[in-house]
Tab-separated table of C-alpha atoms in Angstrom:
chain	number	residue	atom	x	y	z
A	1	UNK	CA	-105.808	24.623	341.157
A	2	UNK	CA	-108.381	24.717	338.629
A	3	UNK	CA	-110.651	21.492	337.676
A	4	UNK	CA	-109.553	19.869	334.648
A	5	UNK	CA	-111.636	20.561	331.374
A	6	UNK	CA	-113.010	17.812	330.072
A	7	UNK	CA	-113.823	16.962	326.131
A	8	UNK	CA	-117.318	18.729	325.264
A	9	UNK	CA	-119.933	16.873	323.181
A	10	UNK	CA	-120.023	16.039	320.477
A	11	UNK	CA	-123.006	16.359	317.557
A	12	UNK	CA	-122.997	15.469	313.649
A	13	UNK	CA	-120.910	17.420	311.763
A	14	UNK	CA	-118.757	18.780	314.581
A	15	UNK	CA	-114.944	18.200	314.006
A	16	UNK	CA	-112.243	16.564	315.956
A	17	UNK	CA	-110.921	19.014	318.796
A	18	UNK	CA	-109.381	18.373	322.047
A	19	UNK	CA	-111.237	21.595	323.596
A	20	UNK	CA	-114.291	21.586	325.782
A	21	UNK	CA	-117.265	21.794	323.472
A	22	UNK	CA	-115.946	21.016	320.363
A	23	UNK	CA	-117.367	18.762	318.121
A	24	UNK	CA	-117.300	15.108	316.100
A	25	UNK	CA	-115.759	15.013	312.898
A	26	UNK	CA	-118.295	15.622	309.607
A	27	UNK	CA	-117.998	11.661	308.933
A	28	UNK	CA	-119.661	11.302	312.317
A	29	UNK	CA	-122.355	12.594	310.719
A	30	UNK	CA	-125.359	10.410	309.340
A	31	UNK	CA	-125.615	10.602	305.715
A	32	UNK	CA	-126.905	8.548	303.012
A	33	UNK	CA	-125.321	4.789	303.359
A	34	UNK	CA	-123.182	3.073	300.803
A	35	UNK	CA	-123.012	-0.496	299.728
A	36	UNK	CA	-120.657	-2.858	302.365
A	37	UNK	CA	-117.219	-3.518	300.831
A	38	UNK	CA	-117.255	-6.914	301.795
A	39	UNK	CA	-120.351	-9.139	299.404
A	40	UNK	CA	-121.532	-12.082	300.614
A	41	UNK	CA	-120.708	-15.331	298.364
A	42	UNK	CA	-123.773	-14.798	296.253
A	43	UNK	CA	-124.597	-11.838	294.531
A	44	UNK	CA	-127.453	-11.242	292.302
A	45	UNK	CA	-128.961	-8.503	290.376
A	46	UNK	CA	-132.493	-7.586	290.596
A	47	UNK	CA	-133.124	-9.400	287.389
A	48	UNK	CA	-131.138	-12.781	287.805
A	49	UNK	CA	-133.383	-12.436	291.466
A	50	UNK	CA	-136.559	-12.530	289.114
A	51	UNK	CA	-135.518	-15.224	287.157
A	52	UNK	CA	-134.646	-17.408	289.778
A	53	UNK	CA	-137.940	-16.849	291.661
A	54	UNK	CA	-139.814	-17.314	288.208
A	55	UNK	CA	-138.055	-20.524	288.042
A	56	UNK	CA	-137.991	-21.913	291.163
A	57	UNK	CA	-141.605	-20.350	292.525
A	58	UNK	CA	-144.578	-23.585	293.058
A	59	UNK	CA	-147.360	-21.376	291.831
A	60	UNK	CA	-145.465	-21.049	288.054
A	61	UNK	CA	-145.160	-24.536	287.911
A	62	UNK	CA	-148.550	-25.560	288.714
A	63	UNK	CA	-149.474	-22.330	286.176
A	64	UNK	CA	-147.855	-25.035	283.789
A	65	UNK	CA	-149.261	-28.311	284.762
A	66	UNK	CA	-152.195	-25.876	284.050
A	67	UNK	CA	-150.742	-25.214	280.666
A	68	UNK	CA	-150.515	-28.909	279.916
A	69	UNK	CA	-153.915	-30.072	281.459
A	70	UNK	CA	-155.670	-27.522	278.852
A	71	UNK	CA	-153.408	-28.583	275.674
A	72	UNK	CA	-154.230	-32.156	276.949
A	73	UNK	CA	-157.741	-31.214	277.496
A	74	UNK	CA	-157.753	-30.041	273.010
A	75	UNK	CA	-156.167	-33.832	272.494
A	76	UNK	CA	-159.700	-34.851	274.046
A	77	UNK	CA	-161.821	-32.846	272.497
A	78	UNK	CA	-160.385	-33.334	269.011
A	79	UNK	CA	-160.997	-37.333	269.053
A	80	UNK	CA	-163.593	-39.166	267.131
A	81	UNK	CA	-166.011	-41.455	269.261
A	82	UNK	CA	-165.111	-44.999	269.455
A	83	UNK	CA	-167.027	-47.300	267.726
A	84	UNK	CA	-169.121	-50.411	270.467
A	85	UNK	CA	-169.131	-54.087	269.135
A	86	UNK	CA	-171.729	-56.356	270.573
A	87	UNK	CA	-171.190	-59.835	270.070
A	88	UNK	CA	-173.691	-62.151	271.562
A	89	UNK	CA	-173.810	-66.330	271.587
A	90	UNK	CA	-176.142	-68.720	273.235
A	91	UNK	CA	-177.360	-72.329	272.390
A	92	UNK	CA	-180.906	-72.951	270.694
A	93	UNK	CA	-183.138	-75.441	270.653
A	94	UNK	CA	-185.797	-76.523	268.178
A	95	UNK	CA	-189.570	-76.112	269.405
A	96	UNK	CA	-190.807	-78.106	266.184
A	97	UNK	CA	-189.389	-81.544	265.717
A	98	UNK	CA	-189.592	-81.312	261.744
A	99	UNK	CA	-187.262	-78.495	262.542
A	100	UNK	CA	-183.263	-79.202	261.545
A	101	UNK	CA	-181.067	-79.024	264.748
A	102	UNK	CA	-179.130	-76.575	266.173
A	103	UNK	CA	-177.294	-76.053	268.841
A	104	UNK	CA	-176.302	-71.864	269.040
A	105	UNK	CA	-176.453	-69.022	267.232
A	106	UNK	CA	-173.935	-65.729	266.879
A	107	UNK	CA	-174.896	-61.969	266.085
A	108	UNK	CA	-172.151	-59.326	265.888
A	109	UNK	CA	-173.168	-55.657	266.154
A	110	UNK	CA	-170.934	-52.809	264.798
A	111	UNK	CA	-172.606	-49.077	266.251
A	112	UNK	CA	-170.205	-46.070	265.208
A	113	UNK	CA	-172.215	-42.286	266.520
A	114	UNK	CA	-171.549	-39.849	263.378
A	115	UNK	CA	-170.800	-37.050	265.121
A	116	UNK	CA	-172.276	-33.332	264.671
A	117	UNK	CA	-169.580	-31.288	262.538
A	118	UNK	CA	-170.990	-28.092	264.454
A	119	UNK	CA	-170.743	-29.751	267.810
A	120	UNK	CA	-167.113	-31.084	267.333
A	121	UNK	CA	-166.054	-27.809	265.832
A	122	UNK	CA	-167.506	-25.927	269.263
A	123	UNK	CA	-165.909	-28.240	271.632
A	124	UNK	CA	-162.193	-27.756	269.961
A	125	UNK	CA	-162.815	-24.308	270.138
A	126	UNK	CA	-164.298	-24.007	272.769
A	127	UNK	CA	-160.862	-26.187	274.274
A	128	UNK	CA	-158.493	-24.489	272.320
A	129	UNK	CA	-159.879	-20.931	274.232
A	130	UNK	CA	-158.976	-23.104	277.420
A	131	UNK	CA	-155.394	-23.293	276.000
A	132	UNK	CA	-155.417	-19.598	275.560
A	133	UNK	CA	-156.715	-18.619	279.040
A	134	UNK	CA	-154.502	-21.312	280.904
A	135	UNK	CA	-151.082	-19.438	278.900
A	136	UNK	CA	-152.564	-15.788	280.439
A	137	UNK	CA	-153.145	-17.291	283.704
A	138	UNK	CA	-149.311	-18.415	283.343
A	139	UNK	CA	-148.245	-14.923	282.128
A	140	UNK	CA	-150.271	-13.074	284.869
A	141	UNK	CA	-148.504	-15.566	287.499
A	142	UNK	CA	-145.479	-14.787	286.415
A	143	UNK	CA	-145.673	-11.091	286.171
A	144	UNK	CA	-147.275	-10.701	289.390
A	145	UNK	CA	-144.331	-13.099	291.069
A	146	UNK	CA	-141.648	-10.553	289.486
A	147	UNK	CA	-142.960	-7.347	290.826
A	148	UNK	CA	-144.042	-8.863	294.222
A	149	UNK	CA	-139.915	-10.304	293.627
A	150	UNK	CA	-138.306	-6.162	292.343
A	151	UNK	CA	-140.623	-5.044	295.107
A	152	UNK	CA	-139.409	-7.257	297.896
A	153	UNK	CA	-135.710	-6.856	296.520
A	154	UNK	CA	-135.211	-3.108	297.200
A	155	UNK	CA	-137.481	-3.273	300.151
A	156	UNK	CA	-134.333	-5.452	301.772
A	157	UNK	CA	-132.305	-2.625	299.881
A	158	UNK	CA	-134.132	-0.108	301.981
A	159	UNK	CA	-134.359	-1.797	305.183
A	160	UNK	CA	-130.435	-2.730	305.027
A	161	UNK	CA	-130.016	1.325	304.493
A	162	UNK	CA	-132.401	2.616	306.956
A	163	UNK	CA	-130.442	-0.386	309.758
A	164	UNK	CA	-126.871	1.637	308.533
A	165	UNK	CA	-128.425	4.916	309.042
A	166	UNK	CA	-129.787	3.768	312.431
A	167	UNK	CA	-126.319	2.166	313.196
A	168	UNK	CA	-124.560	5.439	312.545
A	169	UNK	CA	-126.822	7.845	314.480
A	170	UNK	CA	-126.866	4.673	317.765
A	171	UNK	CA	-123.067	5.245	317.639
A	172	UNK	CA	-123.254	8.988	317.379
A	173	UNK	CA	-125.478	9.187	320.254
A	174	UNK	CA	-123.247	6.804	322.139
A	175	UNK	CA	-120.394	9.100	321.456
A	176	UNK	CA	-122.355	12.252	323.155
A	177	UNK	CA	-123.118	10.584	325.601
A	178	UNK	CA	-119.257	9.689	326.819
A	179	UNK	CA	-118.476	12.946	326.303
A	180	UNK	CA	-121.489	14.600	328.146
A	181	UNK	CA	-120.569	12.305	331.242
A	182	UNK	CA	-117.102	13.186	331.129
A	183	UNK	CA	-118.294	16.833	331.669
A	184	UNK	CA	-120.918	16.565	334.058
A	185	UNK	CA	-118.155	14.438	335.984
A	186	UNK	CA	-116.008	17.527	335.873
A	187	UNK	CA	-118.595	19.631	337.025
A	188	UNK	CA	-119.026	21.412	334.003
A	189	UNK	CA	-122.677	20.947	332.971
A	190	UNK	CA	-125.346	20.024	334.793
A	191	UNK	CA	-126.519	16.121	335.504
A	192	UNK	CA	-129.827	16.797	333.108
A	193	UNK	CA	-127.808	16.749	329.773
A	194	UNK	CA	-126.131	13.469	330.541
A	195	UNK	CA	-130.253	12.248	331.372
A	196	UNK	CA	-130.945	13.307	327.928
A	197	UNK	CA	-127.944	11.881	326.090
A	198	UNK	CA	-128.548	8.773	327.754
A	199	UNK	CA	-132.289	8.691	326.761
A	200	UNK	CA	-131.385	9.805	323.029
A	201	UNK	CA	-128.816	6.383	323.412
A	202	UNK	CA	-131.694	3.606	324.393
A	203	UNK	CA	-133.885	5.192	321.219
A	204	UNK	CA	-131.039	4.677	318.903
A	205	UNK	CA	-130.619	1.226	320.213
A	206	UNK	CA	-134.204	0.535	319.615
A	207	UNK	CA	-134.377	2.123	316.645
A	208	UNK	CA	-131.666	0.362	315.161
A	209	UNK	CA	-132.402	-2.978	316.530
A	210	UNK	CA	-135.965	-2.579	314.891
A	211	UNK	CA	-133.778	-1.552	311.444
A	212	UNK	CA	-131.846	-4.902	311.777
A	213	UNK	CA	-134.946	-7.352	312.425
A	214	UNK	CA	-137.001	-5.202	309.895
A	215	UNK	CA	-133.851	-5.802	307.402
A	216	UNK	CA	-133.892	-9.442	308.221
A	217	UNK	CA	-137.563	-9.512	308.363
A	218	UNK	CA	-137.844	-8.369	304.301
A	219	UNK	CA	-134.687	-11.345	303.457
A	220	UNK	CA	-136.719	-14.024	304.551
A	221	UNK	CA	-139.642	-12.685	302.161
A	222	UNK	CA	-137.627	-12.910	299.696
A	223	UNK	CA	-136.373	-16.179	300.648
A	224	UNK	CA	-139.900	-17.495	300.642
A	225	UNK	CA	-141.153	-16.051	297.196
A	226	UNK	CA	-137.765	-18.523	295.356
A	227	UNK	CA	-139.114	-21.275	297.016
A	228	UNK	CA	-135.989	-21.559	299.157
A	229	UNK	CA	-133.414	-20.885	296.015
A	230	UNK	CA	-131.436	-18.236	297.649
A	231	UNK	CA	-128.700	-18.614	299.957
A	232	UNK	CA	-129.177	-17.167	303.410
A	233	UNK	CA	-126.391	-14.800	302.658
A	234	UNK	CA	-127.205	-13.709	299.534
A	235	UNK	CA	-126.730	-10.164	298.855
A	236	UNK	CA	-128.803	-8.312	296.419
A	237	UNK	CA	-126.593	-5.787	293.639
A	238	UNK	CA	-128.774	-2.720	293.137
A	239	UNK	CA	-130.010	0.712	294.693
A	240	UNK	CA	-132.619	2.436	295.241
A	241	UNK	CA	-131.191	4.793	292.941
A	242	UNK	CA	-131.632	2.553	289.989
A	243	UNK	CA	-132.483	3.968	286.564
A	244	UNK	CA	-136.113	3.809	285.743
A	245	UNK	CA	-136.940	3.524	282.022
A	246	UNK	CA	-140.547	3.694	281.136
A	247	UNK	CA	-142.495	4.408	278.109
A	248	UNK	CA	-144.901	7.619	277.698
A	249	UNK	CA	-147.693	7.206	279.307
A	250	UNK	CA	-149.910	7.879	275.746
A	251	UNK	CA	-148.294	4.572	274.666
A	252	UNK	CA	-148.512	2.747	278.070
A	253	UNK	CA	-152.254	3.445	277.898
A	254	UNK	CA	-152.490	1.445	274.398
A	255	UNK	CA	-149.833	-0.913	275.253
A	256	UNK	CA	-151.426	-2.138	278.876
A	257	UNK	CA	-154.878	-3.406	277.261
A	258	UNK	CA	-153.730	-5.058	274.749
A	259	UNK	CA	-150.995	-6.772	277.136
A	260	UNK	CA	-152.029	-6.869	280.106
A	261	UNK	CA	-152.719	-10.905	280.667
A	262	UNK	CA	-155.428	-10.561	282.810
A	263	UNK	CA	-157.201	-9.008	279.941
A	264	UNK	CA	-155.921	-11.366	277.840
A	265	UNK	CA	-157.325	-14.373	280.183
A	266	UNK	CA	-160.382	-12.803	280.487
A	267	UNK	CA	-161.161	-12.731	276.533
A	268	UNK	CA	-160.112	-16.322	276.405
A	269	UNK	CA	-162.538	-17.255	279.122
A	270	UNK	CA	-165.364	-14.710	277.168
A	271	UNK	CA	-164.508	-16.944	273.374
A	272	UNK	CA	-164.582	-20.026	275.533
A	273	UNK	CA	-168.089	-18.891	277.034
A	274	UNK	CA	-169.184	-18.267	273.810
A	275	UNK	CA	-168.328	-21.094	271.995
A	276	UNK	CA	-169.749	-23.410	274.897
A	277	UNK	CA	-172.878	-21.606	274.082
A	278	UNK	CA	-172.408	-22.915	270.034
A	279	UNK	CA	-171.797	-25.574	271.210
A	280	UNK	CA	-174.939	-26.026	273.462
A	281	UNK	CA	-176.889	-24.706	270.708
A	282	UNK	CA	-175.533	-27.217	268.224
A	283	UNK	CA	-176.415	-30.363	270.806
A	284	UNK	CA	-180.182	-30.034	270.224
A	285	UNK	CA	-179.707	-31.203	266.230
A	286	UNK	CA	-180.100	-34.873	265.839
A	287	UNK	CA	-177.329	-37.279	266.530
A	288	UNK	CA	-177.148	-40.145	264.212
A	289	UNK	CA	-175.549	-43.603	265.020
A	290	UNK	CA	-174.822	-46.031	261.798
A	291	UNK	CA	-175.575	-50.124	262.818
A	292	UNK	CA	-174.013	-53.224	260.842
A	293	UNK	CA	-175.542	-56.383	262.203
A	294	UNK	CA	-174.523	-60.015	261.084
A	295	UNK	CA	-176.737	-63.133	262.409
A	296	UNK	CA	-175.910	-66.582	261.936
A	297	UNK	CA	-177.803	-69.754	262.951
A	298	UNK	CA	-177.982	-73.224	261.492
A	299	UNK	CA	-180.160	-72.316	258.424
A	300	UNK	CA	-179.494	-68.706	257.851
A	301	UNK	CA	-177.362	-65.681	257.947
A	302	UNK	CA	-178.550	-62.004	257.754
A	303	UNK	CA	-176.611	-58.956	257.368
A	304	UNK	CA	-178.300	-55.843	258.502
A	305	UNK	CA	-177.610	-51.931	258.632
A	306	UNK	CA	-179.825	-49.641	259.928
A	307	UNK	CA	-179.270	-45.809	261.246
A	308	UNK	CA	-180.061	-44.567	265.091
A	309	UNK	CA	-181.548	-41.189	265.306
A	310	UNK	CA	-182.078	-39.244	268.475
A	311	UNK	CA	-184.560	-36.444	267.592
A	312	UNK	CA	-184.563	-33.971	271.156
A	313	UNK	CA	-188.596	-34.301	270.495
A	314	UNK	CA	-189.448	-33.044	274.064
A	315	UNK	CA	-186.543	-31.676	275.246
A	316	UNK	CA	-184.446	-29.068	273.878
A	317	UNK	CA	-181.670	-28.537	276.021
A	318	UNK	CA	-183.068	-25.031	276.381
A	319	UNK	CA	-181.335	-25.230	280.493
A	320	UNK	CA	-177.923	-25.766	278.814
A	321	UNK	CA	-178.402	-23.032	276.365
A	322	UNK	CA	-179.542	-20.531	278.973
A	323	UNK	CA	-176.626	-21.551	281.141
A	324	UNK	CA	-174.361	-21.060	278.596
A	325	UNK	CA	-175.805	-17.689	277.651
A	326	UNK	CA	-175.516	-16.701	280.982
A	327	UNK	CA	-171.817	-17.834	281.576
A	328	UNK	CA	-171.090	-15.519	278.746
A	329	UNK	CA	-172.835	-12.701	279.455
A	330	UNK	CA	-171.190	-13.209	282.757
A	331	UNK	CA	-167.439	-13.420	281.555
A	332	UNK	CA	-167.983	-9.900	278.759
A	333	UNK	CA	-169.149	-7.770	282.108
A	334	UNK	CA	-165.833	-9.039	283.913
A	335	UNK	CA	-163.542	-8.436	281.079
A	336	UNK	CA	-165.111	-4.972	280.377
A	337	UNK	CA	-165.334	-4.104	284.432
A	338	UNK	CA	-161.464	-5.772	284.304
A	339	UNK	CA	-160.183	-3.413	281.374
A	340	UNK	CA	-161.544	-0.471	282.636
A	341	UNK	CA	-160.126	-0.996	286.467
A	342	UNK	CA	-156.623	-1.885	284.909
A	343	UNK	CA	-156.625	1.245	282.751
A	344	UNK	CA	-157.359	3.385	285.840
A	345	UNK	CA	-154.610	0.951	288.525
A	346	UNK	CA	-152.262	2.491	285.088
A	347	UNK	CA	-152.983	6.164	285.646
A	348	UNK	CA	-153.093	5.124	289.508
A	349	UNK	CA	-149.482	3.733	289.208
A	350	UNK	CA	-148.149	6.395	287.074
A	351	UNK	CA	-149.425	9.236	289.153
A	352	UNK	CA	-147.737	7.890	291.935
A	353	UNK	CA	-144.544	7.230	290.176
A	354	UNK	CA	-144.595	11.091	289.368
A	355	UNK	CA	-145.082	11.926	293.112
A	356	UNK	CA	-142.093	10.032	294.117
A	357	UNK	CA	-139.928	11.376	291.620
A	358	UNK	CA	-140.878	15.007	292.730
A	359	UNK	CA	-140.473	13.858	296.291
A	360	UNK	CA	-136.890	12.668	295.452
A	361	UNK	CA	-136.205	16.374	293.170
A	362	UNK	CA	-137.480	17.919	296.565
A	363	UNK	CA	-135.184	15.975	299.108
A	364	UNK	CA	-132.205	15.865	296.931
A	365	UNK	CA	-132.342	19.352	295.466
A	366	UNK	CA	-133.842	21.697	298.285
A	367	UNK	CA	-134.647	20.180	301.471
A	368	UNK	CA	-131.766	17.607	302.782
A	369	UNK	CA	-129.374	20.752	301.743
A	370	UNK	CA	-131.013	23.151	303.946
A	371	UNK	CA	-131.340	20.142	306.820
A	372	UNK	CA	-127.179	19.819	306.384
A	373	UNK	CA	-127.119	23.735	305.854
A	374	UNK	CA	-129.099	23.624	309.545
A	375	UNK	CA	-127.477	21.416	310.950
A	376	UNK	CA	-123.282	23.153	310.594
A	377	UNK	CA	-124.852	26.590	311.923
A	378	UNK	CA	-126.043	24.988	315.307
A	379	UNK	CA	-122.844	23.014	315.290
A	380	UNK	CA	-120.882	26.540	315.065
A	381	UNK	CA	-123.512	27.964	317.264
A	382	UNK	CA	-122.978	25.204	319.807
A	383	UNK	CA	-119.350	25.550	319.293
A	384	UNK	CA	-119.402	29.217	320.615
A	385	UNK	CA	-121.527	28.572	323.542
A	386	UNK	CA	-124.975	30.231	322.138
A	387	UNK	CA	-126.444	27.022	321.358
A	388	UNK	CA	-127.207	24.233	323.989
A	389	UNK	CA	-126.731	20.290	322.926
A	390	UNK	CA	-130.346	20.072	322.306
A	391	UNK	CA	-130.952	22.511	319.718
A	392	UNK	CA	-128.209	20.698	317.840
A	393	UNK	CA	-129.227	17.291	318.819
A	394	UNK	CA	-133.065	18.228	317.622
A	395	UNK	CA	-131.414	19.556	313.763
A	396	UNK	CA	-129.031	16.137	313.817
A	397	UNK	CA	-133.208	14.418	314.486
A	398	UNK	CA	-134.331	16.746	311.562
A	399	UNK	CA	-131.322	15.446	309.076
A	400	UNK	CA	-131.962	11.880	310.254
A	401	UNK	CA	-136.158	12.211	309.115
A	402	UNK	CA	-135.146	13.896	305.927
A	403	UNK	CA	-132.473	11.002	305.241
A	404	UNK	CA	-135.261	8.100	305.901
A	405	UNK	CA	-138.219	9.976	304.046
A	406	UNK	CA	-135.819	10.309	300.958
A	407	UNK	CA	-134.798	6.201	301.252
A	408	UNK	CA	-138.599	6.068	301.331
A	409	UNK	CA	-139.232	8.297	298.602
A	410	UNK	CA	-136.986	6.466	296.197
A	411	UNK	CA	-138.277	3.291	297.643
A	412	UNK	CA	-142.015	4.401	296.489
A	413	UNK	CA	-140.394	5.238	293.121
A	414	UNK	CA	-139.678	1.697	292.084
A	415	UNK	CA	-142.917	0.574	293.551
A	416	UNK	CA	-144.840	2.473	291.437
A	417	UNK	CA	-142.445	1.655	288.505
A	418	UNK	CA	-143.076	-2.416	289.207
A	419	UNK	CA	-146.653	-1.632	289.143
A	420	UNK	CA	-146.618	-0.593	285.562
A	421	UNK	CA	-144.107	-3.524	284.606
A	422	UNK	CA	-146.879	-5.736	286.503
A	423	UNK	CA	-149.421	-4.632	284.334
A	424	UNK	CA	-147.446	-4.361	280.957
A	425	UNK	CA	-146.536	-7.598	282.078
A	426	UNK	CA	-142.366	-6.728	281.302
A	427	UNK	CA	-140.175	-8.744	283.365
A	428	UNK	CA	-136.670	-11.574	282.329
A	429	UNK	CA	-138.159	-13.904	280.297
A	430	UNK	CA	-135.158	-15.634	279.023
A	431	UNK	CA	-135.342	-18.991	279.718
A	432	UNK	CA	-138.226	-18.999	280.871
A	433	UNK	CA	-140.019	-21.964	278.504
C-alpha cells in the first residue's frame, strides 16, 4: 500500500491546494503593510505631533526665558542713572573763644551723571539686537525640534512597517517549514530541506524581533523629544506615502537666506557687535556729572553747583575698542561662512530629495513588479517539479529586500523634505506664542 502524500511546501504567492507541492495562497505573500484596524486611544497627525513637542519640549521654553531675559535686558539699558544724595552731620566746636557757638553743621549733596546721548543710544541698540538674536535663537529651536519631531514620527512609521513585513515573512517561513516536515516525515524529500526551512525560521524570528524592539526603540524617541506628552500608546496617523509639497527650488534658494533663523541670529549678533563697538567708541568722550551742594552752620549757609568732568586724558579705552572691533569682525565671517554652508545643506537636501523620489519611481514602477513577476514563475516552476524550494525561497528573499529598500526609499524622501522645512524654518505655528 502506497505511503500517504503529504501537503508540499509552501512559498509566497503559492495558492491553497491539498496536493503535494502546491503552494500558500497569494495573501501569504509579503507585500507592502497597511495601517492596523484597531488605533490606540490617541491618535495624532504628524502636525498636532509637532505642536505638542513645540509646546511641551524644555529647550523652547528656556528659548523663551531667553526671549524675556533680552527684552528685560532693553528695560535696563533704556534707564536713566540714578541720581546719589550725600548728606553729612557732625558737631563743631569753636577754636576762637570770640567765636559764636555752635554745636553741628549739615551739608546735602545732590550728584546726577548727564549721560552721553551717543553712548545711551549704542547700548539700546546694541540691547534691542539682543532681542532680535534671542527671537532667532527661539525660531531656530523650534524648527530644528519639528524636523528632528516629522523625522522621528515616520521613522516609528517605518519601523512599525518593516516589524509587519518581518511578522509576515516569520509566519511564512513557519508555514514551510510544517509543511516541509510533514514531507520529509513521509519520506518524500530529503532531511536537508527541512534543515533549511528550519534555519530560514530562527532568521525570521530574529529579524522580526529586531523589527519590534527597533519599532519600540524609535516610540520612546519620540516620547523623549514631548517631554513625556505622549501617551505610551499613542499611535501616529500618517504614511510614508504622504504628499510632499515644496516650492521650486529657484525660490527656495531666495526664500532660505532670507529665512533661515540661523541667518537671521547671526545678523542680530553682527548689529549687536557693531553697535557694542559705537558704543565703545562713544565711552572715550567726556562724562559730565552736575553737583548742587547746600551747607549750613551757625553763621552761614552756602549753596553751591559745580560740574564733574572725566576727561579719558591717559587712557582711551583703545582695549575696549579693539575688542569690540574684533567681536565684529568675528560675528560678519560667521554669518557669511553660515549663509554660504546653509545655501549649499539646501542644494544638499534637495538633491537628495530628488534621489529618493527616483528611487521610489524605480521600486514602484519597474523593479518590485519584476521581483512579484519573479517570484509567480518559480512558484509555477516549483509547482511542476522543475524548481526546488530554494530557488523560490531565494526570489520570496529578493521581494522581501525590494519591499524594505522601497519603505526606506520613501522614508529618505521625507527626510530630505524636513531638511528643507528645517531650513525654511516651515513648521505648525498656531498657537505657538
Amino acid at each position: 500500500m502506497p505511503a500517504p502524500t503529504a501537503p508540499g511546501p509552501t512559498v509566497p504567492g503559492s495558492v491553497h491546494g491539498k496536493q503535494p507541492g502546491q503552494l500558500p495562497p497569494a495573501a501569504a505573500r509579503p507585500t507592502m503593510p497597511t495601517p492596523t484596524e484597531a488605533l490606540p486611544s490617541e491618535v495624532l497627525t504628524v502636525h498636532e505631533l509637532q505642536r505638542l513637542g513645540l509646546k511641551a519640549n524644555g529647550l523652547v521654553q528656556a528659548a523663551h526665558f531667553q526671549v524675556r531675559a533680552a527684552e528685560a535686558g532693553v528695560v535696563g539699558a533704556s534707564a536713566y542713572p540714578n541720581p546719589q544724595l550725600t548728606f553729612m552731620a557732625g558737631p563743631q566746636h569753636a577754636r576762637i573763644p570770640q567765636a559764636l557757638p555752635s554745636n553741628s553743621h549739615r551739608q546735602f549733596t545732590i550728584s546726577q551723571p548727564i549721560e552721553n546721548p551717543f553712548l545711551r543710544s549704542a547700548r539700546i541698540g546694541s540691547a534691542e539686537a539682543g532681542v532680535d538674536a534671542s527671537h532667532a535663537s527661539l525660531e531656530q529651536v523650534r524648527a530644528d525640534l519639528a524636523a528632528q519631531l516629522r523625522v522621528a514620527a515616520y521613522e516609528l512609521v517605518l519601523r512599525q512597517e518593516v516589524a509587519r513585513v518581518e511578522a509576515s515573512v516569520s509566519e511564512l517561513m513557519e508555514e514551510i517549514r510544517r509543511r516541509v516536515k510533514v514531507r520529509v516525515d513521509v519520506g518524500e524529500a530529503a532531511r536537508f530541506e527541512l534543515i533549511r526551512a528550519e534555519t530560514e525560521v530562527l532568521a525570521a524570528a530574529s529579524r522580526r524581533e529586531a523589527a519590534q524592539l527597533n519599532a519600540q526603540r524609535a516610540r520612546v524617541a519620540l516620547i523623549q523629544l514631548t517631554a513625556g506628552a505622549l501617551r505610551p500608546d499613542f499611535h501616529i496617523e500618517g504614511s510614508l506615502t504622504d504628499p510632499v509639497d515644496l516650492p521650486p527650488l529657484e525660490e527656495l534658494r531666495e526664500i532660505v537666506p532670507a529665512v533661515n533663523p540661523e541667518v537671521t541670529r547671526l545678523q542680530a549678533e553682527w548689529n549687536r557687535a557693531s553697535l557694542r563697538t559705537k558704543q565703545e567708541r562713544a565711552a572715550v568722550l567726556p562724562s559730565v556729572t552736575v553737583l548742587l551742594s547746600n551747607f549750613q552752620e551757625a553763621q552761614y549757609t552756602s549753596n553751591l553747583a559745580g560740574v564733574n568732568v572725566t576727561i579719558p586724558l591717559f587712557y582711551r579705552r583703545r582695549g575696549e575698542i579693539d575688542a569690540a572691533v574684533a567681536d565684529s569682525e568675528r560675528a560678519r565671517g560667521i554669518l557669511e561662512f553660515r549663509r554660504f554652508e546653509i545655501g549649499q545643506l539646501l542644494e544638499s537636501a534637495w538633491q537628495a530629495k530628488q534621489i529618493a523620489q527616483r528611487r521610489v519611481e524605480m521600486f514602484e514602477g519597474g523593479l518590485l513588479k519584476e521581483a512579484e513577476s519573479a517570484l509567480e514563475v518559480a512558484q509555477a516552476a516549483y509547482r511542476f517539479g522543475e524548481r526546488g524550494l530554494i530557488e523560490v525561497l531565494d526570489t520570496q528573499r529578493v521581494l522581501r529586500g525590494l519591499l524594505s529598500d522601497l519603505l526606506q526609499a520613501r522614508f529618505d524622501l521625507q527626510v530630505a523634505v524636513a531638511e528643507i522645512d528645517r531650513l525654511r524654518a516651515h513648521y505648525p505655528k498656531e498657537d505657538l506664542e
